Coordinates of C-alpha atoms in Angstrom, one line a residue:
X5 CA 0.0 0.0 0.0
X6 CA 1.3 3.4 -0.7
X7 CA 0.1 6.6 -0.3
X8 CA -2.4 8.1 -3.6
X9 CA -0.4 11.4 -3.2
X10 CA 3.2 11.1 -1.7
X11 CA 3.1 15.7 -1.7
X12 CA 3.7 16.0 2.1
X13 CA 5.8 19.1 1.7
X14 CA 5.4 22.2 3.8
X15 CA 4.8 24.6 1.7
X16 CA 4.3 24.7 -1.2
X17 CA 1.6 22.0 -0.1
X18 CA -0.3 19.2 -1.6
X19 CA -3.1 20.9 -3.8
X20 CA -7.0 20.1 -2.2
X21 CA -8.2 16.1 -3.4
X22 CA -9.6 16.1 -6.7
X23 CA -7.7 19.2 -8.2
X24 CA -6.7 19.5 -11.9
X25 CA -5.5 21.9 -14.2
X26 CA -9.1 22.2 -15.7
X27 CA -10.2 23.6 -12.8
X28 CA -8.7 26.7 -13.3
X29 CA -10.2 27.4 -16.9
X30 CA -12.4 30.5 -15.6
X31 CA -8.6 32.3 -14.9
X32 CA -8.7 35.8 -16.4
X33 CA -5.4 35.3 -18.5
X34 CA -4.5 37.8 -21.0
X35 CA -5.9 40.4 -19.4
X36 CA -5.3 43.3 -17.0
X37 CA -5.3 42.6 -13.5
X38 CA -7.2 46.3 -13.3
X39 CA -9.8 44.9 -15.8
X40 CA -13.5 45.2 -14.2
X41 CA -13.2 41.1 -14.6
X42 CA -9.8 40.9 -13.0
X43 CA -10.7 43.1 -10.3
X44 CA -13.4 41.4 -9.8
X45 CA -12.0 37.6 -9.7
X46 CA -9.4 39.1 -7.1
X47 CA -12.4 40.6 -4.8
X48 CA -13.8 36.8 -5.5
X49 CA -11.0 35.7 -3.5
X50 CA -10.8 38.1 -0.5
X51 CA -14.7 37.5 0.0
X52 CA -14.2 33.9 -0.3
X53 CA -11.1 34.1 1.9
X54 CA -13.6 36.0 4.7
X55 CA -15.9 33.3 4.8
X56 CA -14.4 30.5 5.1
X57 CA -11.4 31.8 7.4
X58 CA -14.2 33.2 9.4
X59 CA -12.7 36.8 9.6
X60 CA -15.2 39.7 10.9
X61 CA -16.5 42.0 8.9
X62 CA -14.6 45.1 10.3
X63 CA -11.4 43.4 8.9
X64 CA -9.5 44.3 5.6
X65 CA -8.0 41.9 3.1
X66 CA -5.5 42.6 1.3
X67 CA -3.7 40.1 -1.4
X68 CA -0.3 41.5 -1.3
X69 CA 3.5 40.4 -3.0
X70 CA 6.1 38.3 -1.7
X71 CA 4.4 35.5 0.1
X72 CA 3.7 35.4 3.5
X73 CA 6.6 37.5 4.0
X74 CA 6.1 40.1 2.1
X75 CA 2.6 40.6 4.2
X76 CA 5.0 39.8 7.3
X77 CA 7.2 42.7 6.3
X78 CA 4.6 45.2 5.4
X79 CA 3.5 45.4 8.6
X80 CA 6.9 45.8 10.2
X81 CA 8.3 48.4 7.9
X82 CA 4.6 50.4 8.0
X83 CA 3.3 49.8 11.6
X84 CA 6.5 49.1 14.0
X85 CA 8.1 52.2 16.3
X86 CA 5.7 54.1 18.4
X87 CA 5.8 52.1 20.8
X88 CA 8.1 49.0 22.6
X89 CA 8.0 45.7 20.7
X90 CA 8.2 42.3 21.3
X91 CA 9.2 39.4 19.3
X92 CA 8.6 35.8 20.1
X93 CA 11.4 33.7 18.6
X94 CA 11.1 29.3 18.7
X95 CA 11.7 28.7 14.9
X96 CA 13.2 30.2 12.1
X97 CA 10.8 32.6 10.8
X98 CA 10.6 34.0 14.1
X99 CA 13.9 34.4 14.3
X100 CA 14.0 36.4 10.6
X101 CA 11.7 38.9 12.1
X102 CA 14.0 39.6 15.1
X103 CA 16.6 40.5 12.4
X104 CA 14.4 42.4 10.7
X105 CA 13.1 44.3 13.5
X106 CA 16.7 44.6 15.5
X107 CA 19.2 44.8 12.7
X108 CA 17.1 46.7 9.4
X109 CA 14.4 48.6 11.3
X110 CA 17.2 49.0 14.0
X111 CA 14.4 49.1 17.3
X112 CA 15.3 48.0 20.5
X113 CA 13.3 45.1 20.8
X114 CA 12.9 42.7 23.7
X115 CA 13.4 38.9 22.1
X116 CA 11.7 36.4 23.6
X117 CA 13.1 33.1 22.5
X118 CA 12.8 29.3 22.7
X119 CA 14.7 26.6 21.3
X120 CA 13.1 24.2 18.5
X121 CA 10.4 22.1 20.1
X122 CA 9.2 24.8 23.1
X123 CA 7.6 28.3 23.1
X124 CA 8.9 31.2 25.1
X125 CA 7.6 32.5 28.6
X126 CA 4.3 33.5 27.5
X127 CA 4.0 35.4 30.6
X128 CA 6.2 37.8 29.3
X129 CA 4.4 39.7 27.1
X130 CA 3.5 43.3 28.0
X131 CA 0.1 44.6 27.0
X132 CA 1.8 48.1 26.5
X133 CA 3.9 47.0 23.7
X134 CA 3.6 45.7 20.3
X135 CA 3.6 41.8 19.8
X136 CA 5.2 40.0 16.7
X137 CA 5.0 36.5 16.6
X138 CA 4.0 32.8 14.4
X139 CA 1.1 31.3 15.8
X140 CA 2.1 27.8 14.0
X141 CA 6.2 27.4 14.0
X142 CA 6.5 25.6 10.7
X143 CA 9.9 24.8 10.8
X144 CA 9.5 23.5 14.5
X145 CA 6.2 21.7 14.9
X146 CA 5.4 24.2 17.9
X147 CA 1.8 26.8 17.9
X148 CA 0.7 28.8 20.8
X149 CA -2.3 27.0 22.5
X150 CA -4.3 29.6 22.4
X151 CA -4.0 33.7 22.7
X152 CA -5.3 34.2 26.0
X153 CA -1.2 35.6 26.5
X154 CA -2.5 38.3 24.8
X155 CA -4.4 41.2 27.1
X156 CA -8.0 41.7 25.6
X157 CA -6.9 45.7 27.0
X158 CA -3.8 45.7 25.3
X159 CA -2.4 49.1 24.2
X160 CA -0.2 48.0 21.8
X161 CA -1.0 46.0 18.4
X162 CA -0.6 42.3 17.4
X163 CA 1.2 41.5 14.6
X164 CA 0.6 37.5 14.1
X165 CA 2.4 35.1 10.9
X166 CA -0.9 32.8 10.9
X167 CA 0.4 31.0 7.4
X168 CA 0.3 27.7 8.5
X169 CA -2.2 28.2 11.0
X170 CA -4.8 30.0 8.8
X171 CA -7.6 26.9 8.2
X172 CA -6.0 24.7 10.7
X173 CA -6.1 26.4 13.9
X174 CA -9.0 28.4 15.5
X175 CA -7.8 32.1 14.9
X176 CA -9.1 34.4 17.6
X177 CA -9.5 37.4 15.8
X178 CA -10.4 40.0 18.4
X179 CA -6.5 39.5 19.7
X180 CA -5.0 39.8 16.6
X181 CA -4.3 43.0 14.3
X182 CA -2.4 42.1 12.0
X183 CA -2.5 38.4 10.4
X184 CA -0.8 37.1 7.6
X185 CA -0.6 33.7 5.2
X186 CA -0.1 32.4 2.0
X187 CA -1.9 30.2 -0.3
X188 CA 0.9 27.9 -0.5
X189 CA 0.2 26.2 2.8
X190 CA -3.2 25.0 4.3
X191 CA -5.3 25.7 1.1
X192 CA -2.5 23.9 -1.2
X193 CA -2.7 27.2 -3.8
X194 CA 0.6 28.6 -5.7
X195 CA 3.2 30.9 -4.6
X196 CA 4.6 34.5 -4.4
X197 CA 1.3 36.0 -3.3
X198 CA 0.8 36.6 0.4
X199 CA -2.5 37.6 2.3
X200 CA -2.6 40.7 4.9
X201 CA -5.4 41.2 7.4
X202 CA -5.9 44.6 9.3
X203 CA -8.4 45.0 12.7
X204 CA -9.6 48.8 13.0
X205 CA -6.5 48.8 15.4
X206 CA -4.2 48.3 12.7
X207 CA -5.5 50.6 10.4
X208 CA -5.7 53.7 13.1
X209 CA -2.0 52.7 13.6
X210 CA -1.5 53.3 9.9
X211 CA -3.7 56.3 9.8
X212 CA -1.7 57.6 13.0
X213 CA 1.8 56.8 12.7
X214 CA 4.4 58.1 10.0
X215 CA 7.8 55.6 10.2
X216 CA 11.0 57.5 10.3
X217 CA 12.5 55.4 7.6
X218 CA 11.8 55.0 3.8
X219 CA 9.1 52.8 2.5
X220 CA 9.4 51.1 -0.4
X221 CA 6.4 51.4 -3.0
X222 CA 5.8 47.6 -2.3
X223 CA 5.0 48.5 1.8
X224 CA 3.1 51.5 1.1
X225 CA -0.8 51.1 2.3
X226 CA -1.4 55.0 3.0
X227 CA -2.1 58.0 0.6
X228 CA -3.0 61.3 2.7
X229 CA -2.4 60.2 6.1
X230 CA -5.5 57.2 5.3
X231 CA -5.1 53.5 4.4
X232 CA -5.5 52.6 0.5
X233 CA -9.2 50.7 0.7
X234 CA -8.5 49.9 -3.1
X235 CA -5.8 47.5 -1.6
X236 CA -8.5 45.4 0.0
X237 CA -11.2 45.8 -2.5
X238 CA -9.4 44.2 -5.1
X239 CA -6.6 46.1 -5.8
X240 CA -2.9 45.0 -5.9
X241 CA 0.2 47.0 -5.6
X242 CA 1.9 45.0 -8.4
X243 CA 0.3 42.7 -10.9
X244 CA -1.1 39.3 -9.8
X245 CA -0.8 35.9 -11.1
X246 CA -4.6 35.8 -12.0
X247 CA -3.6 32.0 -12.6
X248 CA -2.7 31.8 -8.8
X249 CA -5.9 34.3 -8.0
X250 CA -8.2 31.7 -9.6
X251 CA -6.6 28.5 -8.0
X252 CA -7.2 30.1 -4.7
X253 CA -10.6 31.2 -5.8
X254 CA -10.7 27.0 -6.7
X255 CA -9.0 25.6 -3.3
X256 CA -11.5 27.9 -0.9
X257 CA -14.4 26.7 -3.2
X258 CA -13.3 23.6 -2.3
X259 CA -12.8 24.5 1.3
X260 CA -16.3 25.6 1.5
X261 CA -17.9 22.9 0.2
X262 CA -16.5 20.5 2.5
X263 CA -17.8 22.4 5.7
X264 CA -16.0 25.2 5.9
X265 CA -13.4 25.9 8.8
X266 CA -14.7 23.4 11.1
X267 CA -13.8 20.8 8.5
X268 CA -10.8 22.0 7.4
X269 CA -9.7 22.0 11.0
X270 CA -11.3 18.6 11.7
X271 CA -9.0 17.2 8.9
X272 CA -5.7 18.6 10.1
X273 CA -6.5 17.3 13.6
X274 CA -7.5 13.5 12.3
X275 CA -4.4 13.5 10.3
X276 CA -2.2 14.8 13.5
X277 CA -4.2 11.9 15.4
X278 CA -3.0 9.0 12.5
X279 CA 0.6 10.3 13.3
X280 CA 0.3 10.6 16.8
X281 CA -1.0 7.4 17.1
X282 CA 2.1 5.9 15.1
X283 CA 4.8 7.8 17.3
X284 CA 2.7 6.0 20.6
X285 CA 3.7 2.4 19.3
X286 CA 7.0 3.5 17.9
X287 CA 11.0 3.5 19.6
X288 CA 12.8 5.2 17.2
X289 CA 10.8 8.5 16.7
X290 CA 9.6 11.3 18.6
X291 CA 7.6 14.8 18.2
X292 CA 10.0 17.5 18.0
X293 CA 7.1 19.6 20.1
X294 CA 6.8 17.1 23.1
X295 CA 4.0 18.5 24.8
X296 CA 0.7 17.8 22.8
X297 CA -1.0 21.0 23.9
X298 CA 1.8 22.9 22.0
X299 CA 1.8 20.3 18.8
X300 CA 0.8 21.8 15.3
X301 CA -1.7 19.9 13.5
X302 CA -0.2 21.5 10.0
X303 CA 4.0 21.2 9.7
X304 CA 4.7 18.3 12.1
X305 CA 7.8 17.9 12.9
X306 CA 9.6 14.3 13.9
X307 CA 13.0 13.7 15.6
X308 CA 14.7 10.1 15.5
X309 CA 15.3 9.3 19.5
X310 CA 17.3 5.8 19.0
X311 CA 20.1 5.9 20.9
X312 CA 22.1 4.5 18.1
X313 CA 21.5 7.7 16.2
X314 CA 21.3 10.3 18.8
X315 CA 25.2 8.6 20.1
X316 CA 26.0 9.3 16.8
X317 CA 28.1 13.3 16.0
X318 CA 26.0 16.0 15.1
X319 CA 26.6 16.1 11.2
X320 CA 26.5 12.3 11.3
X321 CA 22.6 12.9 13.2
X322 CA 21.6 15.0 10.3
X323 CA 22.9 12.9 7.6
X324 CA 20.4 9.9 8.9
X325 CA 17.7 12.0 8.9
X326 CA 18.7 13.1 5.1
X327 CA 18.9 9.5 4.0
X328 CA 15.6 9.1 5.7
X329 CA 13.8 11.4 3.7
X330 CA 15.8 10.1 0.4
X331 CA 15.4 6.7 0.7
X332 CA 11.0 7.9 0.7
X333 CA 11.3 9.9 -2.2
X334 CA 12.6 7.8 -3.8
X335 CA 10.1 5.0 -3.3
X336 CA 7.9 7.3 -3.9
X337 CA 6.1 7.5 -0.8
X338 CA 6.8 10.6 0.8
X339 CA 8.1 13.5 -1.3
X340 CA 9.6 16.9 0.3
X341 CA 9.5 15.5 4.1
X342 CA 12.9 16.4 5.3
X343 CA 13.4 18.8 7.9
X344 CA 14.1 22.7 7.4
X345 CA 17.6 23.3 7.1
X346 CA 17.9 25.3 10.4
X347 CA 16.1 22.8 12.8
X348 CA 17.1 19.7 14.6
X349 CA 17.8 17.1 12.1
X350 CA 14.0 14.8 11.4
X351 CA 11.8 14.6 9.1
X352 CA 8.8 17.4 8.5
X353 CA 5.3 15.8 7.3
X354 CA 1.8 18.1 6.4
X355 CA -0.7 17.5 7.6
X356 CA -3.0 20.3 6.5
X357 CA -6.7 19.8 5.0
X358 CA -5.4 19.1 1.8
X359 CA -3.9 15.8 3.2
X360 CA -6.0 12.9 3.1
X361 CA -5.7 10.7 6.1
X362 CA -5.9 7.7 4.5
X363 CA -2.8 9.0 3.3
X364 CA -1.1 9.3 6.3
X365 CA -2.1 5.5 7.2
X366 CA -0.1 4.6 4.1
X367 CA 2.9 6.7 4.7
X368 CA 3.3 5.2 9.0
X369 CA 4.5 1.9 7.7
X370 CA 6.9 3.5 4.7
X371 CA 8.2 5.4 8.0
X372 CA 9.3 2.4 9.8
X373 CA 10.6 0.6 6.7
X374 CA 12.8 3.6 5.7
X375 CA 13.9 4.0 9.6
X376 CA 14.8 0.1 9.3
X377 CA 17.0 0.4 5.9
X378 CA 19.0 3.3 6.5
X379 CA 20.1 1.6 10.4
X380 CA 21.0 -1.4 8.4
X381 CA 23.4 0.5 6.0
X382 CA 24.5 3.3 8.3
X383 CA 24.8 2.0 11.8
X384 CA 26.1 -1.8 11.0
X385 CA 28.4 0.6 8.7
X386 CA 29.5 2.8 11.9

């Protein structure tokens, strides 16, 4: 038995069951993104995007460049220096927004950090400053339980990287001002086009504050001291794949019909459970994130915890887990599942919606078959 679609990678991700290129024949190609049909394909997807994600009506949506981090940076470069920040750091993308923040924005920031596999002292964070932080770590396997860290009173604003949270996790809105994703990961869509959400808070902090630094064209959301609503309305800074625009339009058609966020999240947690139950009745491996309140149901992340490869060097470690995720791929079984080049050495497997579980019940045995060929060749060889 093998899995019917080996895509486990982390982004971009397996495309939503059922998907093929004819589903994308209603895609405005040819034509200007500022056509009244372009326009109006890219409004299609921010309305589609609010009801199915849930968000409230008193939100903007904006589909902006650069992937999630181009959203991610918008808001730093646009939003960040009135007041203290605070940066919660426990995997890599974290970790690029503290050198964004401390080293190009140049802010004194307070870093609040964690090493792969925890979170940071939640208790930490000050309701009088401004919060930047991943909800879902994917690189580490590690989300925030929930955001009751975050003061319902708070004076300064949230700034959250939701993108592999966003249709996985429960989102809770009235904390968050600023939330970011990307089709690439829990919806399974294409590439290079990021999504940016503003609360009212946000977009007074806009209306109110003037950075000291320049802003590039690409970060610009104000004309005349007031937020660009032609940004959210269906307006882009810089032209759109309307290819991508209409396989998003497809994947939260999808999404929708399905049952919505309940049943996106539903999915992500059954196929968490499949590996969770695996990892129970297995030696040799272990979640990165060992406590299950912490766990992502999206990027999970895997470490190998025989003690014939954790005695082994460091660069000898990560070479296993490399083999690991070769010896799959090239079965055929499990495509793009090694783990990000910063983190512990393991193996990285998504879960998201777009996963089918039966999938995942196919892949558990592939695990231990792979775990049991590369020991025979590397540690009889050592």
């Amino acid at each position: 038995m093998r899995p019917a679609r080996p895509e486990f990678s982390s982004g971009p991700c397996a495309k939503r069951p059922g998907w093929s290129p004819e589903n994308l024949s209603n895609a405005v190609l040819g034509r200007s993104h500022r056509s009244k049909i372009g326009k109006a394909r890219l409004k299609e997807a921010i309305d589609r995007t609010r009801e199915v994600l849930e968000v409230p009506d008193d939100y903007l949506i904006g589909i902006v460049p650069g992937s999630d981090t181009g959203a991610v940076e918008m808001a730093l470069w646009s939003m960040l220096g009135p007041k203290p920040v605070q940066l919660l750091a426990f995997e890599s993308f974290g970790k690029d927004w503290v050198t964004d923040v401390t080293k190009q924005l140049k802010l004194d920031a307070e870093v609040l950090d964690a090493p792969y596999g925890q979170l940071p002292d939640l208790t930490k964070v000050h309701p009088d400053a401004d919060l930047v932080f991943t909800w879902n770590g994917t690189t580490s396997g590690v989300r925030v339980p929930s955001a009751d860290f975050i003061a319902a009173d708070r004076e300064g604003i949230t700034i959250c990287d939701a993108t592999s949270a966003a249709f996985a996790q429960t989102l809770e809105w009235p904390k968050l001002d600023v939330v970011t994703f990307s089709w690439q990961k829990a919806l399974g869509g294409e590439a290079a086009h990021g999504v940016l959400i503003l609360s009212p808070r946000a977009v007074a902090r806009l209306e109110s504050y003037t950075p000291a630094w320049p802003m590039p064209k690409l970060f610009r959301m104000t004309k005349g001291g007031k937020v660009t609503l032609d940004l959210f309305e269906g307006a882009t800074i810089n032209t759109p794949s309307m290819l991508a625009v209409e396989d998003a339009i497809d994947a939260l058609k999808w999404a929708a019909g399905i049952g919505g966020l309940a049943e996106m999240k539903r999915r992500a947690d059954a196929n968490l459970a499949v590996l969770a139950d695996w990892v129970e009745r297995t030696d040799w491996v272990d979640f990165l994130a060992e406590d299950p309140a912490i766990r992502s149901n999206t990027s999970v992340c895997l470490k190998v915890v025989d003690p014939r490869v954790t005695g082994l060097p460091a660069d000898a470690q990560a070479d296993f887990a490399k083999k690991l995720a070769s010896v799959l791929e090239k079965e055929g079984v499990a495509l793009d599942v090694g783990g990000y080049r910063d983190a512990p050495p393991g193996l990285r497997i998504w879960c998201g919606a777009t996963v089918d579980t039966a999938d995942l019940d196919a892949l558990t045995p592939w695990l231990d078959w792979a775990f049991a060929n590369v020991a025979a060749s590397e540690l009889a060889a050592a």
